[in-house]
CSV table of C-alpha atoms in Angstrom, one decimal:
chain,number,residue,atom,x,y,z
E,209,UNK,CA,40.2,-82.4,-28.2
E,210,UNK,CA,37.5,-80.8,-30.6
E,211,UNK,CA,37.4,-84.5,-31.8
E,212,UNK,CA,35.8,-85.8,-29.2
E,213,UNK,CA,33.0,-83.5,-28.7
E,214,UNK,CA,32.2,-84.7,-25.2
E,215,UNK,CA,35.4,-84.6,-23.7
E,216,UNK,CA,35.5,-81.3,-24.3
E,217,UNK,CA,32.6,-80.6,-22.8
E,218,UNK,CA,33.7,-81.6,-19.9
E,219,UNK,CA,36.9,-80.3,-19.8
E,220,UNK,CA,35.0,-76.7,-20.1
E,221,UNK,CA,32.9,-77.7,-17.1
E,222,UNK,CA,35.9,-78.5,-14.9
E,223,UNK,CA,37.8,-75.1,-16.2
E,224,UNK,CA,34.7,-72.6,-15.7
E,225,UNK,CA,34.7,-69.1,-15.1
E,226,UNK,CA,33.8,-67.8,-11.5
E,227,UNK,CA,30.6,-65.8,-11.7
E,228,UNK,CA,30.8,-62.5,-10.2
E,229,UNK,CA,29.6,-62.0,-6.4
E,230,UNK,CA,30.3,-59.1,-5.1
E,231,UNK,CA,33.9,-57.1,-5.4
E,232,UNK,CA,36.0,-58.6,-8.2
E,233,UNK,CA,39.5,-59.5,-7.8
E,234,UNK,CA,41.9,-57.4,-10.1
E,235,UNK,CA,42.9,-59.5,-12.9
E,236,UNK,CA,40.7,-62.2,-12.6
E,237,UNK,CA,38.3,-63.1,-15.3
E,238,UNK,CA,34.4,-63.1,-13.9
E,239,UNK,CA,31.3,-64.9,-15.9
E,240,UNK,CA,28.3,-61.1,-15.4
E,241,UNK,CA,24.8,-62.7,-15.6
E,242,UNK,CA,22.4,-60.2,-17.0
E,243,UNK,CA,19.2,-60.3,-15.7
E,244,UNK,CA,16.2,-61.1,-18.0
E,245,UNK,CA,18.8,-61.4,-21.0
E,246,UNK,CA,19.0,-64.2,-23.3
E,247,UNK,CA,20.5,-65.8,-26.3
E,248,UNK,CA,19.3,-67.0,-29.8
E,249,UNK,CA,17.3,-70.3,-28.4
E,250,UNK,CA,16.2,-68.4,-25.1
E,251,UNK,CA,18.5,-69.6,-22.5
E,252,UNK,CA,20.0,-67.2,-19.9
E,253,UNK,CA,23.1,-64.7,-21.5
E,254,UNK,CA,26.2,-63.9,-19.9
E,255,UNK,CA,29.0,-61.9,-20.7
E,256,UNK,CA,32.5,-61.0,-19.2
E,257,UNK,CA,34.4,-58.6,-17.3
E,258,UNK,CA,38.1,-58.2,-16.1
E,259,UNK,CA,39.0,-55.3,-13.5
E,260,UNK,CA,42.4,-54.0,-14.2
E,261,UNK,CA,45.1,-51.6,-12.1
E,262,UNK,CA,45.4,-49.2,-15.0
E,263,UNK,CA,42.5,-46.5,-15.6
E,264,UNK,CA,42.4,-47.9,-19.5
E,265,UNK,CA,39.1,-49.8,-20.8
E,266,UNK,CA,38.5,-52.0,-23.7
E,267,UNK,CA,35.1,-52.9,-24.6
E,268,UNK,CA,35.2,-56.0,-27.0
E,269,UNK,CA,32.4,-57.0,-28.9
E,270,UNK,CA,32.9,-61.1,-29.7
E,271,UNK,CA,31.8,-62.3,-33.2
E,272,UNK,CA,30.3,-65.4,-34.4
E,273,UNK,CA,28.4,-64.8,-37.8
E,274,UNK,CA,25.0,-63.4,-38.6
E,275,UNK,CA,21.8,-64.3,-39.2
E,276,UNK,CA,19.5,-62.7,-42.0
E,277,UNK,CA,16.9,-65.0,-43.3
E,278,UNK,CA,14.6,-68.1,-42.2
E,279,UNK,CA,17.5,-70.5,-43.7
E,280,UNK,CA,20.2,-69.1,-41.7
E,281,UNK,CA,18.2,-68.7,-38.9
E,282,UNK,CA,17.6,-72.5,-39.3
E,283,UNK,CA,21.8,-73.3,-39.0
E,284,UNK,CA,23.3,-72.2,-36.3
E,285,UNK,CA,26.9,-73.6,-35.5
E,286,UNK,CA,27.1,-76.5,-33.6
E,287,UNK,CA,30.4,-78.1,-32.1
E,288,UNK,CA,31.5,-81.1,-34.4
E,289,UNK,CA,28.3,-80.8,-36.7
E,290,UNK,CA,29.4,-80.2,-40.6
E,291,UNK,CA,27.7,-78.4,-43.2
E,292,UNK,CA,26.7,-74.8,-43.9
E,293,UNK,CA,26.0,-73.0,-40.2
E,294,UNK,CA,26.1,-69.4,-39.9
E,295,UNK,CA,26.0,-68.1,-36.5
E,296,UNK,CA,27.0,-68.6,-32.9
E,297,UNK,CA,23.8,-69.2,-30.4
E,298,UNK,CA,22.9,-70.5,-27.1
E,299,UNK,CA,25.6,-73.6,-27.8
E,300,UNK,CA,28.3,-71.2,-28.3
E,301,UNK,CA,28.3,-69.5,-24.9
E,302,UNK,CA,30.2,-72.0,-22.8
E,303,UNK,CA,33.2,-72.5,-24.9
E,304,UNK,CA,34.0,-68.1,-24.5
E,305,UNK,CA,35.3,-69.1,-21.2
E,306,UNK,CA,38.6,-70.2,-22.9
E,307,UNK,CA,38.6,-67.2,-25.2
E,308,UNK,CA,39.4,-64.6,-22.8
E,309,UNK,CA,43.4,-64.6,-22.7
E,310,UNK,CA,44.2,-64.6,-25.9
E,311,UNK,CA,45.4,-61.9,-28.5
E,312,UNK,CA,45.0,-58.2,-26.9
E,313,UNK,CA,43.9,-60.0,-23.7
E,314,UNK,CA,46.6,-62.1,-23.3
E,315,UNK,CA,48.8,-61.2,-19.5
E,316,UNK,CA,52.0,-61.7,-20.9
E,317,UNK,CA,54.4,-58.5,-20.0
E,318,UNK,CA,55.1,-58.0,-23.7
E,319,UNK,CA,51.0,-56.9,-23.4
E,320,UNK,CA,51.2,-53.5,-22.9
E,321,UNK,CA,47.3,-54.0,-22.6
E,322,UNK,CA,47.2,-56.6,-20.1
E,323,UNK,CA,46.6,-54.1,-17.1
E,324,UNK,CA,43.4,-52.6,-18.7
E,325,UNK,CA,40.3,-53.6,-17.4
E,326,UNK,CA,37.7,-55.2,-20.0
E,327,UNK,CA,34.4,-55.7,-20.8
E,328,UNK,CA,33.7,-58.8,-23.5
E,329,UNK,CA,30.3,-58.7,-25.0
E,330,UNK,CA,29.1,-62.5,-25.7
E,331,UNK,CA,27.6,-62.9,-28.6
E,332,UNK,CA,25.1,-65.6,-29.2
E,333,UNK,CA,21.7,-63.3,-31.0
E,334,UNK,CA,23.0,-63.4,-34.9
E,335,UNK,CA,22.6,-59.7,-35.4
E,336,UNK,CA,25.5,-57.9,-35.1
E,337,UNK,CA,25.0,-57.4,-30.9
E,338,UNK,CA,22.0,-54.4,-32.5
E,339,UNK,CA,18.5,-56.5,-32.3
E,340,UNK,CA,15.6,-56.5,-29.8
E,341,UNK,CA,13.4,-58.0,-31.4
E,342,UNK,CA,12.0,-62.2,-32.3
E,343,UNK,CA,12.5,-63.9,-35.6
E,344,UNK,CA,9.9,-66.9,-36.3
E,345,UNK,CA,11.4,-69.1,-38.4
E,346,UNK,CA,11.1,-73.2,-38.8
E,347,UNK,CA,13.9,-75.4,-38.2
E,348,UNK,CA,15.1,-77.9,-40.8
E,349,UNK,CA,13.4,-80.4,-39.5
E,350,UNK,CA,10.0,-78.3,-40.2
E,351,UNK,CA,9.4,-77.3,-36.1
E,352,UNK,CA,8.4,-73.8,-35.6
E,353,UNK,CA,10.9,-72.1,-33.9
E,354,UNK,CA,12.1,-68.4,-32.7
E,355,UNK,CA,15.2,-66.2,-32.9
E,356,UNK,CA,15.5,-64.2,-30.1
E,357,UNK,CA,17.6,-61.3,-31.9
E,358,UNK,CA,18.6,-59.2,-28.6
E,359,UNK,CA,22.1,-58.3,-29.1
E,360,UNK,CA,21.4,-54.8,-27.7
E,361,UNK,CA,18.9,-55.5,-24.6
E,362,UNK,CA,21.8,-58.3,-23.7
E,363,UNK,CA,25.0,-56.3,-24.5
E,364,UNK,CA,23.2,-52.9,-22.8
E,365,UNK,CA,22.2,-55.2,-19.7
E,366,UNK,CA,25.8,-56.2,-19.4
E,367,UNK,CA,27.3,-52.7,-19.2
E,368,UNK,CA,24.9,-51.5,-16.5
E,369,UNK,CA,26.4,-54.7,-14.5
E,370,UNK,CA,30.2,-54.4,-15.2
E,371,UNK,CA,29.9,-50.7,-14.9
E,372,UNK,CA,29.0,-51.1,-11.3
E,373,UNK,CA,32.5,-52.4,-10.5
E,374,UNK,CA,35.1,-50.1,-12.7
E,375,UNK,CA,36.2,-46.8,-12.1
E,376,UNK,CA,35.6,-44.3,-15.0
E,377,UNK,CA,38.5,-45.0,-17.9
E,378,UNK,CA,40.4,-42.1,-18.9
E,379,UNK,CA,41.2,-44.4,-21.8
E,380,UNK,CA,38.4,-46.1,-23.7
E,381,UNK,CA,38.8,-48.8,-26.8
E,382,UNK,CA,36.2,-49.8,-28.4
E,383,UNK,CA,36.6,-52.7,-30.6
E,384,UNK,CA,35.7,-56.3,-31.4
E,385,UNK,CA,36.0,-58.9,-34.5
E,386,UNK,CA,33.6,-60.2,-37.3
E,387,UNK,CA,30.5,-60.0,-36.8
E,388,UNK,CA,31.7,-57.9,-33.3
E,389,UNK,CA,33.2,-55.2,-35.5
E,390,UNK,CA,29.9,-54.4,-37.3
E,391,UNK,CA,29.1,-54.1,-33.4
E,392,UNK,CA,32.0,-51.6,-32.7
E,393,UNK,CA,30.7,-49.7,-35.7
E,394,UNK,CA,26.9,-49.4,-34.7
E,395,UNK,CA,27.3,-49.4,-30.9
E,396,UNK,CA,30.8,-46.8,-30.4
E,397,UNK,CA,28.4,-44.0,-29.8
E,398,UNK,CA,26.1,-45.8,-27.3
E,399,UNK,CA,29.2,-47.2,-25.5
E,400,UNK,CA,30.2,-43.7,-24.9
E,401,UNK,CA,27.0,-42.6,-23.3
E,402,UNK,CA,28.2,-44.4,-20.5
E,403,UNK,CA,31.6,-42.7,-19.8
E,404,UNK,CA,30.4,-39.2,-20.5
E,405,UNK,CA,33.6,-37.9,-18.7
E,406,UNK,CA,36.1,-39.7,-21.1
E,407,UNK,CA,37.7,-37.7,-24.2
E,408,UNK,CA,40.2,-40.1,-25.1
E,409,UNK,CA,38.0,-42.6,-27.3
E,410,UNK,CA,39.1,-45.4,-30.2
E,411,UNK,CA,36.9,-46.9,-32.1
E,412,UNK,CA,38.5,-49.8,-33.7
E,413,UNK,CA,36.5,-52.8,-35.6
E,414,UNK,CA,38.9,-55.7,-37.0
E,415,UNK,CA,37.4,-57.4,-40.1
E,416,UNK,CA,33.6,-56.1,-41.2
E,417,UNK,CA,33.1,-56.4,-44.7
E,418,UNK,CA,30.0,-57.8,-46.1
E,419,UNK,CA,27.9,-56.2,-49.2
E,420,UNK,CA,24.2,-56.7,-49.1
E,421,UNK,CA,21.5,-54.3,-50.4
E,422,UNK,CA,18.6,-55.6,-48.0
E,423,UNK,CA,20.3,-54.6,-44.6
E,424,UNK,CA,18.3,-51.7,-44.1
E,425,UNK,CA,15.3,-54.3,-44.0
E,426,UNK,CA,17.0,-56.9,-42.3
E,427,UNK,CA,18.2,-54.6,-39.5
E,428,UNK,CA,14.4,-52.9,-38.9
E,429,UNK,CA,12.2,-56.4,-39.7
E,430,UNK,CA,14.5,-59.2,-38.5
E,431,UNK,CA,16.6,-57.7,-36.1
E,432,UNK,CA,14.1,-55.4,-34.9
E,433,UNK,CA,16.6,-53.1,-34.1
E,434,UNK,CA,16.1,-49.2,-33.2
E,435,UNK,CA,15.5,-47.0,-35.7
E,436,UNK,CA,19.1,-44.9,-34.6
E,437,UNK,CA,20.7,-48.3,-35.8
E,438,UNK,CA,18.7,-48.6,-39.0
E,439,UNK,CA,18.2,-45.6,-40.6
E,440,UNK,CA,21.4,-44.5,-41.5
E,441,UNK,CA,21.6,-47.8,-43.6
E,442,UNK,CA,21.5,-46.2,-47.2
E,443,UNK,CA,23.6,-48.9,-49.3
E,444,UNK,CA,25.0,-52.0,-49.6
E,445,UNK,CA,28.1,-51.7,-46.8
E,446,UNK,CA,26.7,-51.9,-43.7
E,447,UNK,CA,30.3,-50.9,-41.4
E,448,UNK,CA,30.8,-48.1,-43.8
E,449,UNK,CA,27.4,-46.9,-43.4
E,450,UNK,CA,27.6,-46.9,-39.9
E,451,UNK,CA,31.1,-45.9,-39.5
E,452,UNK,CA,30.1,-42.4,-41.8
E,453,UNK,CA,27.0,-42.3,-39.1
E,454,UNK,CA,29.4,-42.2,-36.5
E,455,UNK,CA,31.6,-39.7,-38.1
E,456,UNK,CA,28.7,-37.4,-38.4
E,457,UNK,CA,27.8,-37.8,-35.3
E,458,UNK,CA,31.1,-37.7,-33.3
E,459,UNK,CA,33.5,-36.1,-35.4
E,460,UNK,CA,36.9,-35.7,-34.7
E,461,UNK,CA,36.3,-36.6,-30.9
E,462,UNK,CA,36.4,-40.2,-31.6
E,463,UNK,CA,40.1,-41.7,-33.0
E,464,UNK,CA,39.4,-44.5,-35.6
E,465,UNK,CA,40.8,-47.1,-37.2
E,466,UNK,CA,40.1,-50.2,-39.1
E,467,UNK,CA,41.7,-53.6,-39.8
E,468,UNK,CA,40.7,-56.2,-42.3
E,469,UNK,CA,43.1,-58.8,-44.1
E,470,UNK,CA,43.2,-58.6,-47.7
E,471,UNK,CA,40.8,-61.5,-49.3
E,472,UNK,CA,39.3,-62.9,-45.7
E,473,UNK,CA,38.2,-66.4,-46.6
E,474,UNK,CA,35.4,-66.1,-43.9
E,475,UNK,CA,33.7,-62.9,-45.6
E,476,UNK,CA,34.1,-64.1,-49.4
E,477,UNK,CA,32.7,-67.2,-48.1
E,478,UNK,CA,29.6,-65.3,-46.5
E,479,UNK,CA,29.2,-63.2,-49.4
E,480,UNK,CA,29.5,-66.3,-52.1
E,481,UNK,CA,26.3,-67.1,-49.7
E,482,UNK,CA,24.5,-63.8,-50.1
E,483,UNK,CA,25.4,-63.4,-54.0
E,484,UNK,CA,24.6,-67.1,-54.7
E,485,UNK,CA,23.2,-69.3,-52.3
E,486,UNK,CA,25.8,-71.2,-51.0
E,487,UNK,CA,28.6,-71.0,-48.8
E,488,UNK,CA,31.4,-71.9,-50.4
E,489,UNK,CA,34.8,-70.7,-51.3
E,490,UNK,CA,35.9,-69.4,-54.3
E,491,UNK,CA,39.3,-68.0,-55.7
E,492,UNK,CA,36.6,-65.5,-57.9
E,493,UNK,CA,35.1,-64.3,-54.2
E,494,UNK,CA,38.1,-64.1,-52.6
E,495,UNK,CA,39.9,-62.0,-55.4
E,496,UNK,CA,36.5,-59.7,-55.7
E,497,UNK,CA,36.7,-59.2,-51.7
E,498,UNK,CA,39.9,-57.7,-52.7
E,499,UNK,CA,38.6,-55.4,-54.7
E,500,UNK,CA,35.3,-54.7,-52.4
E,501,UNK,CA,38.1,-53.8,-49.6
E,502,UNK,CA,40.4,-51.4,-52.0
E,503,UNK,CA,37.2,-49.5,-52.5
E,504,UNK,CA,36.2,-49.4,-49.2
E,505,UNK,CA,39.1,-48.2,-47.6
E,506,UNK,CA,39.4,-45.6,-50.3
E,507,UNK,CA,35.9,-44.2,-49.1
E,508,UNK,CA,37.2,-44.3,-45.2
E,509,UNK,CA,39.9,-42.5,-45.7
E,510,UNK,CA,38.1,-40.0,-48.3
E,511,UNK,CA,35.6,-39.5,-45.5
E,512,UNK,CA,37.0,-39.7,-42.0
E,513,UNK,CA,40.3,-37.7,-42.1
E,514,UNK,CA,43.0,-39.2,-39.9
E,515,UNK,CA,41.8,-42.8,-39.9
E,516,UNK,CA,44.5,-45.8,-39.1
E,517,UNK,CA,44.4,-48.2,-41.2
E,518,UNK,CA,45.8,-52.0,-40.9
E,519,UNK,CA,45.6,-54.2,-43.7
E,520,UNK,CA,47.4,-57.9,-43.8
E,521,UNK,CA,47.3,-60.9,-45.6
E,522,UNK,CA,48.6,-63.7,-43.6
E,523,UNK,CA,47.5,-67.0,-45.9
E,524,UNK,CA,45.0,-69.4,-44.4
E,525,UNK,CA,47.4,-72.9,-43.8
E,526,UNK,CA,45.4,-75.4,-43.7
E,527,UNK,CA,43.8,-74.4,-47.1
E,528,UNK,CA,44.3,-74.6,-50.8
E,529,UNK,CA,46.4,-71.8,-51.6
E,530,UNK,CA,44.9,-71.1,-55.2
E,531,UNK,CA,42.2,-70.1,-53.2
E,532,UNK,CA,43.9,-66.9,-52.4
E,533,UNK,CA,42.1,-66.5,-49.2
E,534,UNK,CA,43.4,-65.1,-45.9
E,535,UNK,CA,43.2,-65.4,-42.5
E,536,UNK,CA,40.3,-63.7,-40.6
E,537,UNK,CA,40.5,-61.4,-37.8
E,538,UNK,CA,43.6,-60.4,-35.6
E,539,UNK,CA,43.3,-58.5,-32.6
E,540,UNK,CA,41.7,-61.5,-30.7
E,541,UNK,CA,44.7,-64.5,-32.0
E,542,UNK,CA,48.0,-65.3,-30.7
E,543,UNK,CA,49.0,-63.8,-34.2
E,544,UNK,CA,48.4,-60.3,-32.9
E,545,UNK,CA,51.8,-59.7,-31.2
E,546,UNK,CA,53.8,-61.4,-34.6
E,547,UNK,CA,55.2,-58.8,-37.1
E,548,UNK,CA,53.0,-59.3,-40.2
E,549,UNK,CA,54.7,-59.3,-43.7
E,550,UNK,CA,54.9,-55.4,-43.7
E,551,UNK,CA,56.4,-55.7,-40.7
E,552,UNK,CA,54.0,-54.3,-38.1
E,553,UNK,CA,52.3,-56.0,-35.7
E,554,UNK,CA,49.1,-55.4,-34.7
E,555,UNK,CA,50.4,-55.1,-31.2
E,556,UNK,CA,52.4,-52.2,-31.8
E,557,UNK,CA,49.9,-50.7,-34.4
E,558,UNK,CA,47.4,-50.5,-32.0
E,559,UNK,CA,49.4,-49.2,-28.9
E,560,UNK,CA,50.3,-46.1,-30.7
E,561,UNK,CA,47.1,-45.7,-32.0
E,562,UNK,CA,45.5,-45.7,-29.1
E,563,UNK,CA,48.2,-43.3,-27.2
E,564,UNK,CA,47.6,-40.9,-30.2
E,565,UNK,CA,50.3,-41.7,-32.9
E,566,UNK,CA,47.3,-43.3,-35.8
E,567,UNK,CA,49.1,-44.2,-39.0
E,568,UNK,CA,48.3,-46.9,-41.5
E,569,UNK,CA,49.9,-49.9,-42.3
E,570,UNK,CA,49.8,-52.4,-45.6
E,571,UNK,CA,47.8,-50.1,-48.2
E,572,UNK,CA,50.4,-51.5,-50.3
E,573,UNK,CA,48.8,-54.9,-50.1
E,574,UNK,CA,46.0,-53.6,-52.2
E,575,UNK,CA,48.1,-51.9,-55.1
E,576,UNK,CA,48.8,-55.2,-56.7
């Protein structure tokens, strides 16, 4: 079907998401308009909410790359179109309508989520779901054009909408993928601010890694975001740095964890980008990701006592296999309720995370 571009189209057209009027169904999926918010090329935002039977709540922050320059800002992604794109944007919106039972929102029984209610943050801005702000830029075929970078006005819009409809959570998970989990990360605290009355908190991004010594700027000139979101950007790694933030902020009140597969093919691609200039991928990036993550995970668990963490390194298939890469993200893919090599699945990782027994699984993987 992705072939033919049009055809799929239509086929999302014909299988749309209700929008939500008035009291939502339990279990049903609703399109939440925001008012006033909007994505990359300006056209109206929406995200997604599920109302569940069980007082749980999973906030998930979607991912779909980053934008930190005028030549990314220049490629977003775009259905059927090849070469180097780097972000989700206005295009991008439509097609999450078929993203929403998959992974930990699948409503199998052998989900022991599936009852939860849910609130998916969209993501089509480029900046981690943290900008308010406009990016001019020109397009590559030399048209002026703007960035509108406001992942936070759009994702704090949607809460005070799907808030309206769910009782408060006595459970709260916090979590998201890619460019989602730098979300988590930066936005755990501010999701918490709206359930004041619940203690039982996990913070959980799946796959943030990317090294870059200019996110500091790029979060307070491109992104515009607030300066809470900025300032605490001292170094290179912008999930550790915010993850230590949050630690100093919340303490042990907050349970976390972190997953990332070993040598993630879409990271070491991204990073080829900002260390060279190109995306492409390289056994050399993929192997130094590995190394990146070994010391990375040292830190967490040096610095947040009791973190879980879940490592894996399930081989891309479709790829060379010299390239050493692997597969990117978990928590939102069919492959979340399969035993990885170590013999966990996510699945069951998470569940007794989440109900208070953290542990970590695959630190082995990064011995080697």
């Amino acid at each position: 079907m992705l072939d033919n571009v049009e055809g799929y189209k239509k086929y999302l057209e014909e299988h749309q998401l209700p929008v939500l009027e008035g009291v939502p169904v339990s279990g049903q999926w609703y399109r939440v308009p925001v008012p006033g918010a909007i994505c990359a090329g300006g056209s109206p935002y929406w995200g997604y909410m599920r109302k569940g039977t069980e007082p749980g709540l999973i906030v998930f922050f979607l991912g779909g790359g980053v934008s930190i320059n005028a030549y990314t800002a220049a490629r977003p992604s775009r259905l059927g179109v090849q070469g180097e794109t780097f972000y989700f944007d206005d295009k991008s919106l439509p097609f999450m309508d078929m993203a929403l039972n998959r992974g930990i929102f699948d409503d199998t029984q052998d989900n022991p989520f599936r009852n939860w209610s849910c609130i998916f943050v969209s993501y089509a801005t480029g900046d981690f779901h943290v900008g308010n702000g406009d990016f001019h830029y020109t397009t590559t075929d030399g048209s002026p054009a703007v960035l509108h970078h406001h992942g936070y006005s759009n994702y704090s819009g949607l809460m005070e909408q799907a808030t309206k409809h769910l009782s408060a959570p006595t459970k709260l998970l916090i979590t998201g993928t890619s460019g989602g989990a730098f979300g988590v990360a930066a936005l755990a605290s501010d999701v918490m601010g709206y359930f004041p009355e619940c203690s039982d908190v996990t913070c959980c991004p799946d796959s943030a890694l990317l090294l870059n010594d200019q996110w500091r700027t790029i979060a307070q000139n491109n992104w515009q975001a607030s300066k809470r979101i900025w300032e605490p950007l001292q170094g290179p790694n912008i999930c550790l740095e915010w993850m230590r933030n949050l630690y100093a902020e919340k303490g042990n009140t907050v349970r976390y964890l972190y997953i990332n597969s070993i040598r993630d093919v879409a990271f070491a691609m991204y990073q080829h980008y900002i260390d060279h200039g190109t995306l492409e991928v390289k056994r050399e990036q993929c192997l130094q990701f590995e190394k990146d993550l070994k010391e990375m995970v040292d830190t967490l668990k040096s610095e947040i006592p009791g973190i879980g963490i879940f490592l894996f390194d399930n081989p891309i298939g479709e790829m060379n296999p010299e390239s050493m890469g692997t597969v990117h993200t978990l928590i939102h893919d069919p492959e979340f309720y399969r035993p990885v090599k170590h013999g966990t699945s996510l699945r069951d990782w998470l569940w007794s995370a989440v109900n208070g027994n953290v542990y970590n699984a695959g630190l082995d993987l990064l011995e080697g």
